[in-house]
Tab-separated table of C-alpha atoms (C1' of nucleotides) in Angstrom:
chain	number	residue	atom	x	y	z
A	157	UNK	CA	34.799	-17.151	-4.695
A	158	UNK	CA	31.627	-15.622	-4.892
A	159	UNK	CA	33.145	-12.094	-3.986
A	160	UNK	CA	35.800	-12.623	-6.962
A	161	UNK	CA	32.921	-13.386	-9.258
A	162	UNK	CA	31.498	-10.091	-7.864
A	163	UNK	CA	34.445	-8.040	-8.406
A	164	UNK	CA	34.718	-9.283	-12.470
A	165	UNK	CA	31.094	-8.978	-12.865
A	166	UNK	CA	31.666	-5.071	-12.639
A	167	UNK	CA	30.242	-3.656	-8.778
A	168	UNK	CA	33.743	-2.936	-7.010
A	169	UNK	CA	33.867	-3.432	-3.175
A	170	UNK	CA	30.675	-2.770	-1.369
A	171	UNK	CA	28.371	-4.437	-4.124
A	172	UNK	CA	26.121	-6.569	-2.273
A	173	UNK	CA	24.548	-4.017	0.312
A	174	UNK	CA	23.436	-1.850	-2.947
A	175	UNK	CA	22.615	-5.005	-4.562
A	176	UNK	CA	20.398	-5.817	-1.349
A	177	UNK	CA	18.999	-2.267	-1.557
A	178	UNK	CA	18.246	-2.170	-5.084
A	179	UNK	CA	16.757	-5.338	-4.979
A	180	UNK	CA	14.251	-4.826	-2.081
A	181	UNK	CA	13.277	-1.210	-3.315
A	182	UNK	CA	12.278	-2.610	-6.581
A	183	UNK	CA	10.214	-5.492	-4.348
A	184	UNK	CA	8.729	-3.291	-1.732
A	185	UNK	CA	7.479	-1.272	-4.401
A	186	UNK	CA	5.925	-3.552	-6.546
A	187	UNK	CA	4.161	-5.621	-4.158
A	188	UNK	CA	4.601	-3.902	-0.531
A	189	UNK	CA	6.664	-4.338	2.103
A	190	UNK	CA	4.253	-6.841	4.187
A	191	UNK	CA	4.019	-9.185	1.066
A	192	UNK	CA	8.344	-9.309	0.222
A	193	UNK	CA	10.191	-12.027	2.136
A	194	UNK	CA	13.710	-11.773	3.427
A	195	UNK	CA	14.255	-15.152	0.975
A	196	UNK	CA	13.144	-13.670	-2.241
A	197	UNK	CA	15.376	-10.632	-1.212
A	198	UNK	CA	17.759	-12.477	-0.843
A	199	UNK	CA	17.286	-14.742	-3.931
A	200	UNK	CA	17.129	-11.709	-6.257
A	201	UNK	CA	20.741	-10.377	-4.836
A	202	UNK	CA	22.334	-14.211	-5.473
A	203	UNK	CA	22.995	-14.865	-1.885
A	204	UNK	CA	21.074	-16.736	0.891
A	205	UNK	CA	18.525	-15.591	3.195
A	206	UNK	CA	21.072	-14.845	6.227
A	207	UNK	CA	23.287	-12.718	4.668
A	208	UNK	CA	21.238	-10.019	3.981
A	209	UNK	CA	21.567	-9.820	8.292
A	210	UNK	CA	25.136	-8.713	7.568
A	211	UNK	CA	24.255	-5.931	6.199
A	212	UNK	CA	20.895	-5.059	8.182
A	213	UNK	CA	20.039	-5.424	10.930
A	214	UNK	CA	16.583	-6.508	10.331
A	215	UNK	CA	13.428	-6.299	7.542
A	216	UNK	CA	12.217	-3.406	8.949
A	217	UNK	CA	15.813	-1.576	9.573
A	218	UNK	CA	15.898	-2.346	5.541
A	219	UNK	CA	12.644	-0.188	4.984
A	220	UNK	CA	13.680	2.765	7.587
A	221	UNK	CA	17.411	2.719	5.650
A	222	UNK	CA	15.315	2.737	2.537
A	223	UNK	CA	12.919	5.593	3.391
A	224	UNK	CA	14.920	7.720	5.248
A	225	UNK	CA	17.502	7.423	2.469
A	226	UNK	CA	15.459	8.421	-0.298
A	227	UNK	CA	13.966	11.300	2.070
A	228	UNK	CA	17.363	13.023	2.589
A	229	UNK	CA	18.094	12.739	-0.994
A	230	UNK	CA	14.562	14.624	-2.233
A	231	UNK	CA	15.602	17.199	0.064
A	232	UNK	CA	18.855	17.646	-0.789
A	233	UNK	CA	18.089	17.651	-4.678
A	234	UNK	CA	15.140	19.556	-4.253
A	235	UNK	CA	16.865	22.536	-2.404
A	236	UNK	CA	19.733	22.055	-5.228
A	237	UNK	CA	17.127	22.799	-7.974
A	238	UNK	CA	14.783	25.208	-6.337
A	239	UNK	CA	16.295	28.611	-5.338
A	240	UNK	CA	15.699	29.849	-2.137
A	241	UNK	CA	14.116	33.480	-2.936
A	242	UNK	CA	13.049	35.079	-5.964
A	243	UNK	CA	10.009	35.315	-7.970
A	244	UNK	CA	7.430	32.771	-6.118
A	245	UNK	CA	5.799	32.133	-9.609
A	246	UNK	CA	9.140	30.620	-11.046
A	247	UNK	CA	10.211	29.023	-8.139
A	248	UNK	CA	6.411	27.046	-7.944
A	249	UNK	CA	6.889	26.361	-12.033
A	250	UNK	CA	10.718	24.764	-10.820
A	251	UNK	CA	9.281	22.727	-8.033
A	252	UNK	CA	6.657	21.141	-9.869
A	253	UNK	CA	9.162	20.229	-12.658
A	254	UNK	CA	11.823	19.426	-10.444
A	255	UNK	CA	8.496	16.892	-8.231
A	256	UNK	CA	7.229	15.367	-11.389
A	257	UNK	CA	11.035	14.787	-13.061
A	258	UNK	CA	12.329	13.419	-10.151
A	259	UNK	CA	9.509	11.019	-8.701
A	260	UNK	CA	9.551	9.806	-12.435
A	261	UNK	CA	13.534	9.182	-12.562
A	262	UNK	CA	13.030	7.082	-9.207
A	263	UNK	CA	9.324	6.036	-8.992
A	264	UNK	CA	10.402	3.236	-6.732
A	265	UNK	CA	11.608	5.390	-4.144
A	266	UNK	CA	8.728	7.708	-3.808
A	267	UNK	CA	5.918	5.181	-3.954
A	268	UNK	CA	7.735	3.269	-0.676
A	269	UNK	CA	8.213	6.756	0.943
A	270	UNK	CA	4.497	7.548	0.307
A	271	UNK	CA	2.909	3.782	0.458
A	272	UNK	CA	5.047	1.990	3.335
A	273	UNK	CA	4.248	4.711	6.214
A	274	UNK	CA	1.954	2.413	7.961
A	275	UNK	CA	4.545	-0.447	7.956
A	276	UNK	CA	7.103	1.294	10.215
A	277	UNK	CA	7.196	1.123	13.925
A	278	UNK	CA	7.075	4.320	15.939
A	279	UNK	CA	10.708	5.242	15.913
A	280	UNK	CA	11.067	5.245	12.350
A	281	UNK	CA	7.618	6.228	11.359
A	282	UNK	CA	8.417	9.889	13.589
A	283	UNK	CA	11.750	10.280	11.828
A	284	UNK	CA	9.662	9.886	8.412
A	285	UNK	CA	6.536	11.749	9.447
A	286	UNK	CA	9.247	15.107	9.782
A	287	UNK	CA	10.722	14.740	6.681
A	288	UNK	CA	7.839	14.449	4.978
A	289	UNK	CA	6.270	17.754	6.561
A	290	UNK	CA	9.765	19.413	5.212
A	291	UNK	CA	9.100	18.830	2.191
A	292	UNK	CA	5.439	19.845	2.175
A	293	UNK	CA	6.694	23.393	3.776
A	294	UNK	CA	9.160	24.077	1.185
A	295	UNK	CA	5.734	24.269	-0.935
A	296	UNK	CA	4.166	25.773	1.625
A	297	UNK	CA	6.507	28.819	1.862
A	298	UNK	CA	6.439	29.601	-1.833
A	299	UNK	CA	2.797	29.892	-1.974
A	300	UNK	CA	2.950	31.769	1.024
A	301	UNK	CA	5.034	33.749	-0.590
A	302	UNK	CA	3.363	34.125	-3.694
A	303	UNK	CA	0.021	34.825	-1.631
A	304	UNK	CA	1.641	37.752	0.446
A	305	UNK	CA	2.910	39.392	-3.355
A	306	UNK	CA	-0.278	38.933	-4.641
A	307	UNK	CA	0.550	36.845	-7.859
A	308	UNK	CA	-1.180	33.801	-6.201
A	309	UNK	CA	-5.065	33.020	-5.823
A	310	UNK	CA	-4.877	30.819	-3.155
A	311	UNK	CA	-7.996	30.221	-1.111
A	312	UNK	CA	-6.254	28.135	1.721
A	313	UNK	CA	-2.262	27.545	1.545
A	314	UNK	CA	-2.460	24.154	3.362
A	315	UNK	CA	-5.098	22.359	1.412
A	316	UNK	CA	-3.832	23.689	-1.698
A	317	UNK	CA	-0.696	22.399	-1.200
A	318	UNK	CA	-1.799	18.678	-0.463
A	319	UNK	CA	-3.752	19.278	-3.492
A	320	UNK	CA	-0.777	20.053	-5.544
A	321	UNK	CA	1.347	17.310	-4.011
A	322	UNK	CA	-1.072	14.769	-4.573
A	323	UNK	CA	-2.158	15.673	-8.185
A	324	UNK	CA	2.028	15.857	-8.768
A	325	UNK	CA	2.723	12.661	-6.942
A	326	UNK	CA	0.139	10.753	-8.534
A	327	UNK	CA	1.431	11.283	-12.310
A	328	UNK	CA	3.610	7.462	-11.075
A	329	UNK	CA	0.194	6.327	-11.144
A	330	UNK	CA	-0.376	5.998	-14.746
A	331	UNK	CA	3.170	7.507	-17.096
A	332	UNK	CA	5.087	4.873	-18.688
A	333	UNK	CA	8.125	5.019	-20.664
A	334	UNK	CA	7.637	5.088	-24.113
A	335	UNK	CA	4.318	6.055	-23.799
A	336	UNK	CA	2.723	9.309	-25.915
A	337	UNK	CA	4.467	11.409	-24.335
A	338	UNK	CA	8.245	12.485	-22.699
A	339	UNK	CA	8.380	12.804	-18.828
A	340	UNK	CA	9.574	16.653	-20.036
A	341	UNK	CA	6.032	16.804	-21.686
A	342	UNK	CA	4.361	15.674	-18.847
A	343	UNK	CA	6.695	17.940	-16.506
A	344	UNK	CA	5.578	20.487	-18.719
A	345	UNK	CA	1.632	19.842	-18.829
A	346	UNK	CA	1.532	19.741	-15.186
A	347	UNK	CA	3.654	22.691	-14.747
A	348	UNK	CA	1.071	24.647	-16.911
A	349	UNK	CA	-1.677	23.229	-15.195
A	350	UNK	CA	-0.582	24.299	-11.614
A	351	UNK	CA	0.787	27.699	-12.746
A	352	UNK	CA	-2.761	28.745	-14.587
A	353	UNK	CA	-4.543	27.060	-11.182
A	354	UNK	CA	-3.283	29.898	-8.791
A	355	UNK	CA	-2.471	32.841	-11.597
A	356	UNK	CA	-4.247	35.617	-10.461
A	357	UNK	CA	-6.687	37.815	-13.100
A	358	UNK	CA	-4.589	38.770	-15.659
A	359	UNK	CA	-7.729	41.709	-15.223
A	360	UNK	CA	-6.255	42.660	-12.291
A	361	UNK	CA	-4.961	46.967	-12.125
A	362	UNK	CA	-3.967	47.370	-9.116
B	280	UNK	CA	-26.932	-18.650	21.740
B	281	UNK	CA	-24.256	-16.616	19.719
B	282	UNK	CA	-27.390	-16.035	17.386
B	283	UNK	CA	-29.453	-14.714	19.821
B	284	UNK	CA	-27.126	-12.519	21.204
B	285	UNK	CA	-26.513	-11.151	17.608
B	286	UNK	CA	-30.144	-10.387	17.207
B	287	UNK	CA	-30.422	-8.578	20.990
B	288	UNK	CA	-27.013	-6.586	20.571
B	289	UNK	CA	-28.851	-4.696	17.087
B	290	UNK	CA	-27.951	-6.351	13.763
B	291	UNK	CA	-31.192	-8.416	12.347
B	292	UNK	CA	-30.121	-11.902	10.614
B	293	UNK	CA	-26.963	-11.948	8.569
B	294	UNK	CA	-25.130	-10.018	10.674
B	295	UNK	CA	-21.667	-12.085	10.548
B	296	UNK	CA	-21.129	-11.400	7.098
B	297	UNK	CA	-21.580	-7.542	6.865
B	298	UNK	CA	-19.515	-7.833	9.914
B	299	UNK	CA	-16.736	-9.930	8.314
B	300	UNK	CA	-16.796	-6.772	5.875
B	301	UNK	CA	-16.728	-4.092	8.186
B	302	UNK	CA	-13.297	-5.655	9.765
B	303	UNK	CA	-11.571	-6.637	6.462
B	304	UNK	CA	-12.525	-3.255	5.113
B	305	UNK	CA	-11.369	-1.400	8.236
B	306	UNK	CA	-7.936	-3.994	9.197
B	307	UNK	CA	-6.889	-3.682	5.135
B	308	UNK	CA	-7.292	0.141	4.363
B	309	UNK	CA	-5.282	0.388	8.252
B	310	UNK	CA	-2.060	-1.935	7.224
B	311	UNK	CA	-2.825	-3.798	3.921
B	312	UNK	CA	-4.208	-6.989	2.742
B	313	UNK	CA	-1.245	-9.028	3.393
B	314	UNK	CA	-0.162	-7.617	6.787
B	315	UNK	CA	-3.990	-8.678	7.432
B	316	UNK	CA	-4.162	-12.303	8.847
B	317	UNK	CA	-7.673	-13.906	8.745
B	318	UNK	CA	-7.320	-14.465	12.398
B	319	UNK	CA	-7.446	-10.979	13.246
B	320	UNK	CA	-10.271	-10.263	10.863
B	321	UNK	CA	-12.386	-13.130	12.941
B	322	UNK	CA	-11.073	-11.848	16.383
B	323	UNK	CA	-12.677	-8.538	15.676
B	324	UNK	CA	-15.714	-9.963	14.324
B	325	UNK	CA	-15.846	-12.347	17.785
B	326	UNK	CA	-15.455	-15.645	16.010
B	327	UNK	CA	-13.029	-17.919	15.411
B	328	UNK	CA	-10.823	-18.149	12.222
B	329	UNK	CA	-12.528	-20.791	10.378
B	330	UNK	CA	-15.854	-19.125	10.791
B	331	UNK	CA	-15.239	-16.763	8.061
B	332	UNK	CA	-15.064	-19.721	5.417
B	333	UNK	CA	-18.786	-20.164	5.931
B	334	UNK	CA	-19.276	-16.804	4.098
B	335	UNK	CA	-16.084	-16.375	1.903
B	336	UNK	CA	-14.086	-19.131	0.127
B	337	UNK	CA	-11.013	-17.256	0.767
B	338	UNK	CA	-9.023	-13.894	1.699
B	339	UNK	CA	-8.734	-13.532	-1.974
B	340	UNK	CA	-12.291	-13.300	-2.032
B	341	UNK	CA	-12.962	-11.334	0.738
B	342	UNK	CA	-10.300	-8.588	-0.818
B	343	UNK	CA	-12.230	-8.876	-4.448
B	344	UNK	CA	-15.977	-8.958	-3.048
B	345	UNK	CA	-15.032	-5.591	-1.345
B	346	UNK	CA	-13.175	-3.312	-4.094
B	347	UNK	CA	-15.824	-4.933	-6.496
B	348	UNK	CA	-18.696	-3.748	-4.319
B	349	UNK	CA	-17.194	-0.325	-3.415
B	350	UNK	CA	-16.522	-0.086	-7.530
B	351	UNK	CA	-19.865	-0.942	-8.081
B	352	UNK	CA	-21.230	1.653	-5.786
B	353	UNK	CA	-19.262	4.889	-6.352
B	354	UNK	CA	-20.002	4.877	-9.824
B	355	UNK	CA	-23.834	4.311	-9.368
B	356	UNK	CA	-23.269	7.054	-6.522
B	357	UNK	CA	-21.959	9.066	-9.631
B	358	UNK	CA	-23.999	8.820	-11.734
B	359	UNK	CA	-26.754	9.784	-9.638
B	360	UNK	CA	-25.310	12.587	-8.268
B	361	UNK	CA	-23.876	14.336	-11.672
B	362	UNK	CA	-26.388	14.112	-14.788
B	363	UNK	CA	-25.084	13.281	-18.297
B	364	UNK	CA	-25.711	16.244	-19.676
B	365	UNK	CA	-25.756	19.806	-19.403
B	366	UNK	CA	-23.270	22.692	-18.831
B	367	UNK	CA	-19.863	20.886	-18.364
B	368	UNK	CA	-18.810	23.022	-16.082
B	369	UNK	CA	-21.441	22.970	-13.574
B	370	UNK	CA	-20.937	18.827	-14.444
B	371	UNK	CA	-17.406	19.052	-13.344
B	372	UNK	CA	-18.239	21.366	-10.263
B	373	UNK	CA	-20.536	18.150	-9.640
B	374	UNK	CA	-18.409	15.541	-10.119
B	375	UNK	CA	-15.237	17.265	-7.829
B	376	UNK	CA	-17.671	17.667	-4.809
B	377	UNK	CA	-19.196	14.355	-5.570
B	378	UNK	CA	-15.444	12.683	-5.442
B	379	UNK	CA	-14.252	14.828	-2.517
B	380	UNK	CA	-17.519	14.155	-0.451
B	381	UNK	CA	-17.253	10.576	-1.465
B	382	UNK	CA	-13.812	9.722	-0.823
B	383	UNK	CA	-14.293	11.808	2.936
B	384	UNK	CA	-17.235	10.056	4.208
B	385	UNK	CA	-16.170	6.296	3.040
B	386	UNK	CA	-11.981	6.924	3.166
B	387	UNK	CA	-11.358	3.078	3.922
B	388	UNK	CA	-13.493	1.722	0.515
B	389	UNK	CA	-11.851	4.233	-1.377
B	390	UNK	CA	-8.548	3.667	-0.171
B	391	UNK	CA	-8.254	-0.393	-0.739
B	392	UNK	CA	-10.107	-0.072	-4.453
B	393	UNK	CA	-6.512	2.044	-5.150
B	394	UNK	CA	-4.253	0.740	-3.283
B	395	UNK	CA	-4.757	-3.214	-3.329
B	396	UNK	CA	-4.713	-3.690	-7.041
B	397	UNK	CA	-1.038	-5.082	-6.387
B	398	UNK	CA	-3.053	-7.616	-4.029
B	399	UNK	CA	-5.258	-9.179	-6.900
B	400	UNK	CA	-5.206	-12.173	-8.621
B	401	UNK	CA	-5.604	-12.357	-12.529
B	402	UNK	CA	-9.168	-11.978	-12.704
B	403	UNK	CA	-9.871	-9.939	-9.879
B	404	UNK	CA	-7.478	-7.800	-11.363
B	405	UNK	CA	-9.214	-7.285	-15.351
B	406	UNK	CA	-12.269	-6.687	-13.421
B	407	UNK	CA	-11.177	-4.009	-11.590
B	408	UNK	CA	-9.560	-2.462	-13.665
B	409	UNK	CA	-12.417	-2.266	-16.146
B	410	UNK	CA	-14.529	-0.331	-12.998
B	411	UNK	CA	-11.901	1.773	-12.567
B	412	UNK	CA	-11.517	2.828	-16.257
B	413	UNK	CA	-15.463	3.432	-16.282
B	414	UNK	CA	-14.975	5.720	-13.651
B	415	UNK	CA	-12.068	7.830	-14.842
B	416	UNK	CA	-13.979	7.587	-18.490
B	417	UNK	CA	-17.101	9.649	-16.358
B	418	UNK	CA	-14.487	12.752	-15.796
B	419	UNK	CA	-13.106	12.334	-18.938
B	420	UNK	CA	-16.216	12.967	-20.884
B	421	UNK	CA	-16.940	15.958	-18.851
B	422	UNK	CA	-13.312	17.641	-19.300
B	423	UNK	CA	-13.880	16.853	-23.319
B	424	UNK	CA	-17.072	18.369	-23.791
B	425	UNK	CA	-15.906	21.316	-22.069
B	426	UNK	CA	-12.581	21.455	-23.834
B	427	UNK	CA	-15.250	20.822	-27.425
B	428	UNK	CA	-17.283	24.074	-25.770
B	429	UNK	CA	-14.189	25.851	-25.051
B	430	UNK	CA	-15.272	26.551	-21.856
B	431	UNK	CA	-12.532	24.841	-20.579
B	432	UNK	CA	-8.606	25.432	-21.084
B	433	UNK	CA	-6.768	21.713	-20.986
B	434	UNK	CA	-3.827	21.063	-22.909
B	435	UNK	CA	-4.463	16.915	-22.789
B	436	UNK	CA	-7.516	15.539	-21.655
B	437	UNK	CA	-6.047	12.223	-20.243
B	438	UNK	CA	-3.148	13.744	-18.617
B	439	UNK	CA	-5.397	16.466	-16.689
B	440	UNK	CA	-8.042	14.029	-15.933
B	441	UNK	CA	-5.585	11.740	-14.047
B	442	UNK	CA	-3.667	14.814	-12.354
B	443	UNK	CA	-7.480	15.884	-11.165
B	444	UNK	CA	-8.282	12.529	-9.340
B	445	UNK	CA	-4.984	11.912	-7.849
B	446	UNK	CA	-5.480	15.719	-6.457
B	447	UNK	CA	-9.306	15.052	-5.333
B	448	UNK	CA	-8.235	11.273	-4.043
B	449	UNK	CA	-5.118	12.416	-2.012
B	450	UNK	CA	-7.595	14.000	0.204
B	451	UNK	CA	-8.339	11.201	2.345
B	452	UNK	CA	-4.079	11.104	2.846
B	453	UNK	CA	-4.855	14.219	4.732
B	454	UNK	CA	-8.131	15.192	6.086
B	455	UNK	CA	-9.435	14.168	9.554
B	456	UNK	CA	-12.989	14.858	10.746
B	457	UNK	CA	-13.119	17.824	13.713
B	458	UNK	CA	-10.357	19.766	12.209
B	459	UNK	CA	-10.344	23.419	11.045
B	460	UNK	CA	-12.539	22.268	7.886
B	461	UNK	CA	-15.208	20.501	7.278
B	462	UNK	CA	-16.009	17.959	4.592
B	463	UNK	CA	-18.341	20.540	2.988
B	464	UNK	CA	-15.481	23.203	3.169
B	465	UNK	CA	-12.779	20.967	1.514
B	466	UNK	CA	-15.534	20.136	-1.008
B	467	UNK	CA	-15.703	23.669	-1.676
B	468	UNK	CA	-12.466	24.702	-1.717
B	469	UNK	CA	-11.174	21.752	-4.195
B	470	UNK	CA	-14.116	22.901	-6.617
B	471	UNK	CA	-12.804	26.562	-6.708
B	472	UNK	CA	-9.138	25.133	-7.096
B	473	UNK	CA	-10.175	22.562	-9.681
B	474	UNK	CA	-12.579	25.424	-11.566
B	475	UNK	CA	-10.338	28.052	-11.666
B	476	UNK	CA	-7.508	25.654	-12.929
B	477	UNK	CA	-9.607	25.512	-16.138
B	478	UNK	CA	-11.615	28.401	-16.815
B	479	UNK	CA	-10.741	29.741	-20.115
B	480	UNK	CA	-9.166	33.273	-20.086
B	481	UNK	CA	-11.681	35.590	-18.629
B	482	UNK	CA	-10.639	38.278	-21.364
B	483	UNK	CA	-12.498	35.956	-24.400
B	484	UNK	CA	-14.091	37.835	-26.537
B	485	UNK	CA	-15.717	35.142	-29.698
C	54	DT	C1'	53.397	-16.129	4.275
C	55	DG	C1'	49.990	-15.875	7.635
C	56	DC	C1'	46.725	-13.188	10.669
C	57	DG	C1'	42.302	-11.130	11.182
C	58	DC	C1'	38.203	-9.324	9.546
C	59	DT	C1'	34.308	-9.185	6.608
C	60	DA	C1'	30.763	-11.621	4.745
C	61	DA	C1'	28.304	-15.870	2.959
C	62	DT	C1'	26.529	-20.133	4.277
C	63	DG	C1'	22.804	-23.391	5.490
C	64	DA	C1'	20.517	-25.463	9.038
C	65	DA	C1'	17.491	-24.633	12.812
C	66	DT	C1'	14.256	-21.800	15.774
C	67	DG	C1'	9.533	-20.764	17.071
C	68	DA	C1'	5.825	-18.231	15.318
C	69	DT	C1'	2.257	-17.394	12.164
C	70	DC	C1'	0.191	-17.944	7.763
C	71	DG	C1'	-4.314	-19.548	4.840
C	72	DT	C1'	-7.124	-23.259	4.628
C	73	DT	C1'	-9.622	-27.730	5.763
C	74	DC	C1'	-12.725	-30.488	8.195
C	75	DA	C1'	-15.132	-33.429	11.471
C	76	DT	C1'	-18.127	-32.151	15.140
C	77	DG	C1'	-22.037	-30.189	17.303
C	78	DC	C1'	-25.184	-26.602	18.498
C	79	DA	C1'	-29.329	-23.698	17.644
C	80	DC	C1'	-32.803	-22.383	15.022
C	81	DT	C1'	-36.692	-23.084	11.251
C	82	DG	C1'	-40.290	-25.408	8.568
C	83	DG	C1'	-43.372	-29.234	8.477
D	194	DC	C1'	-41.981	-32.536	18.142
D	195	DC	C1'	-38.672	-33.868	15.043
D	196	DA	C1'	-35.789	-33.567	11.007
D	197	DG	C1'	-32.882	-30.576	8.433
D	198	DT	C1'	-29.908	-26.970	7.707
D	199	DG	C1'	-26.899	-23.067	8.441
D	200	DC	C1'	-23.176	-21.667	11.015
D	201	DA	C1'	-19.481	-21.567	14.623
D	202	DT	C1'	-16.077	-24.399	16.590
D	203	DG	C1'	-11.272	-25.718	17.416
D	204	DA	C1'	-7.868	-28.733	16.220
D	205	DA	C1'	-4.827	-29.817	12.630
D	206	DC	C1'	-2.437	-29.357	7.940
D	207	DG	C1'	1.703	-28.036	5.443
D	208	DA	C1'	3.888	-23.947	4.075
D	209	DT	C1'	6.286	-19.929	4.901
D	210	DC	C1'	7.740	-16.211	7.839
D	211	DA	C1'	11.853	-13.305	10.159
D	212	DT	C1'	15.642	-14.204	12.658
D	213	DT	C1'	19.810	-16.608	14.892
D	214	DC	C1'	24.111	-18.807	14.817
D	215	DA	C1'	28.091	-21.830	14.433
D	216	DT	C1'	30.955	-22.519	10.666
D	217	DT	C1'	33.817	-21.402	6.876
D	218	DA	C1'	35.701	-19.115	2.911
D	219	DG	C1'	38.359	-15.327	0.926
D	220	DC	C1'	40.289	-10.931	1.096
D	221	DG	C1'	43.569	-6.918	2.553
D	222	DC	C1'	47.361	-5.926	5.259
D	223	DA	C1'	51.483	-6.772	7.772
DNA sequence: TGCGCTAATGAATGATCGTTCATGCACTGG
DNA sequence: CCAGTGCATGAACGATCATTCATTAGCGCA
């Protein structure tokens, strides 16, 4: 019964596992993962407490699944928008417009990533840890890169790149939609403001 | 007895209650105000649960007494340590190694006033908010009476002043004392990175 | 048509949560 | 030396937690 009412309401087959995903992203995120029951889970999705345990196998296998998920996908759409080789100056002005687009499309996802380390238990919290330092060396390597060409002033690689990734990360802090200004604007601004950050003298002769 | 001991082992009189801090501060920054359980807070202390409702009325208290205080102190700390006026860009050289040092030698305060806003109540929650908008109104002023110089290159003052603090912040998501820096060096190397990120065009001629 | 599997139920488990409170000890001021 | 007070105790409160499980309903496939 409930399934047919399911079906007409529009999600095919697989609904409720999305629905249970979507539902304790948006939870996790707003409050943290300590604070969000299994119930209210549960109660946002339209089902009872113990069927979310069909799908998962437990709170925190929901928050691993979760993580690890969005992880992957940053990755994956990251190396999709962000050429391999070329000039290190555009690739750094595509990664910080491809960072600031994409953790604004699914702020959700990237605050839990960021926030909810400290709630995972060892296994999970290694598998994390590694994806996470991926995606800080795919930073790492263009300025690298940049610094070996000589169009980057770049005083230490690491630090400068937890710089960046922190000033880029933290624009979920405060943009709203329908605020002053587009997320394309604000992809732009920061763009501008990293890329004049490590340009070089335009003095320089050499 | 317990008393007595208290006064031999070092701390003076009202000992339990700065120690009641010390734990909550150190057990939420580590996992969170709600994965914190009062019980734990006491344990560390070395009294029992109930104990702690001679000094606080509640955890909700506890959480608001110690972003309040923290609030409260950074931006007297700032204010002492970068003048009103002068040069804005010796302000702002300041104010970044003012944050950076800040945020490295007290990472736990820091970390709770930013991250446990979700955690408050109503009016816990105005109030901070307020102290938090006084201090991001500090680096403000500085980045518009630099722009109003034009010693300074921004293209929005709100949007660069919240990209700088999430930048100078994230360094306590990083940094660990005895590593290849020092607190001084990061200090130092986030001032260049934050200074060179606005410095005009070195080719101005007016 | 009927079998089998997937998934939802709803009650029950034991543990832990924040908070209260009557009790009593130890110290301080008179 | 005694009264008063500040503080720690430890048991108890009701509520809520994640998780388990026997049961059942409904679906696709034969």
């Amino acid at each position: 019964m409930l399934k047919s009412e399911a079906v007409i309401s529009g999600h095919p087959k697989a609904s409720t596992k999305q629905a249970i995903e979507r539902a304790a992203l948006s939870l996790f995120a707003e409050r943290g993962y300590p604070a969000v029951s299994m119930r209210e889970i549960a109660e946002r999705v339209g089902i009872r407490q113990g069927g979310i345990y069909n799908h998962f196998g437990s709170k925190q296998a929901l928050l691993v699944h979760l993580m690890e998920g969005h992880m992957r996908a940053l990755l994956v759409a990251l190396d999709a928008s962000v050429p391999k080789g070329g000039d290190p100056r555009q690739r750094l002005a595509q990664f910080v417009r491809f960072h600031v687009l994409y953790h604004l499309t699914q702020p959700d996802d990237v605050f839990i990533a960021y926030m909810e380390l400290r709630s995972l238990e060892p296994d999970g919290l290694t598998r994390l840890k590694e994806l996470r330092r991926a995606y800080e060396e795919r930073l790492r390597r263009i300025l690298e890169a940049g610094q070996r060409l000589g169009v980057f002033a770049i005083t230490d690689v690491p630090v400068q790149a937890m710089g960046l990734i922190a000033m880029l990360t933290g624009v979920t802090t405060w943009y709203h939609d329908g605020g002053r200004l587009t997320r394309e604007e604000v992809a732009d601004i920061y763009a501008e403001m990293v890329m004049r950050s490590l340009d070089v003298e335009e003095t320089e002769k050499s």
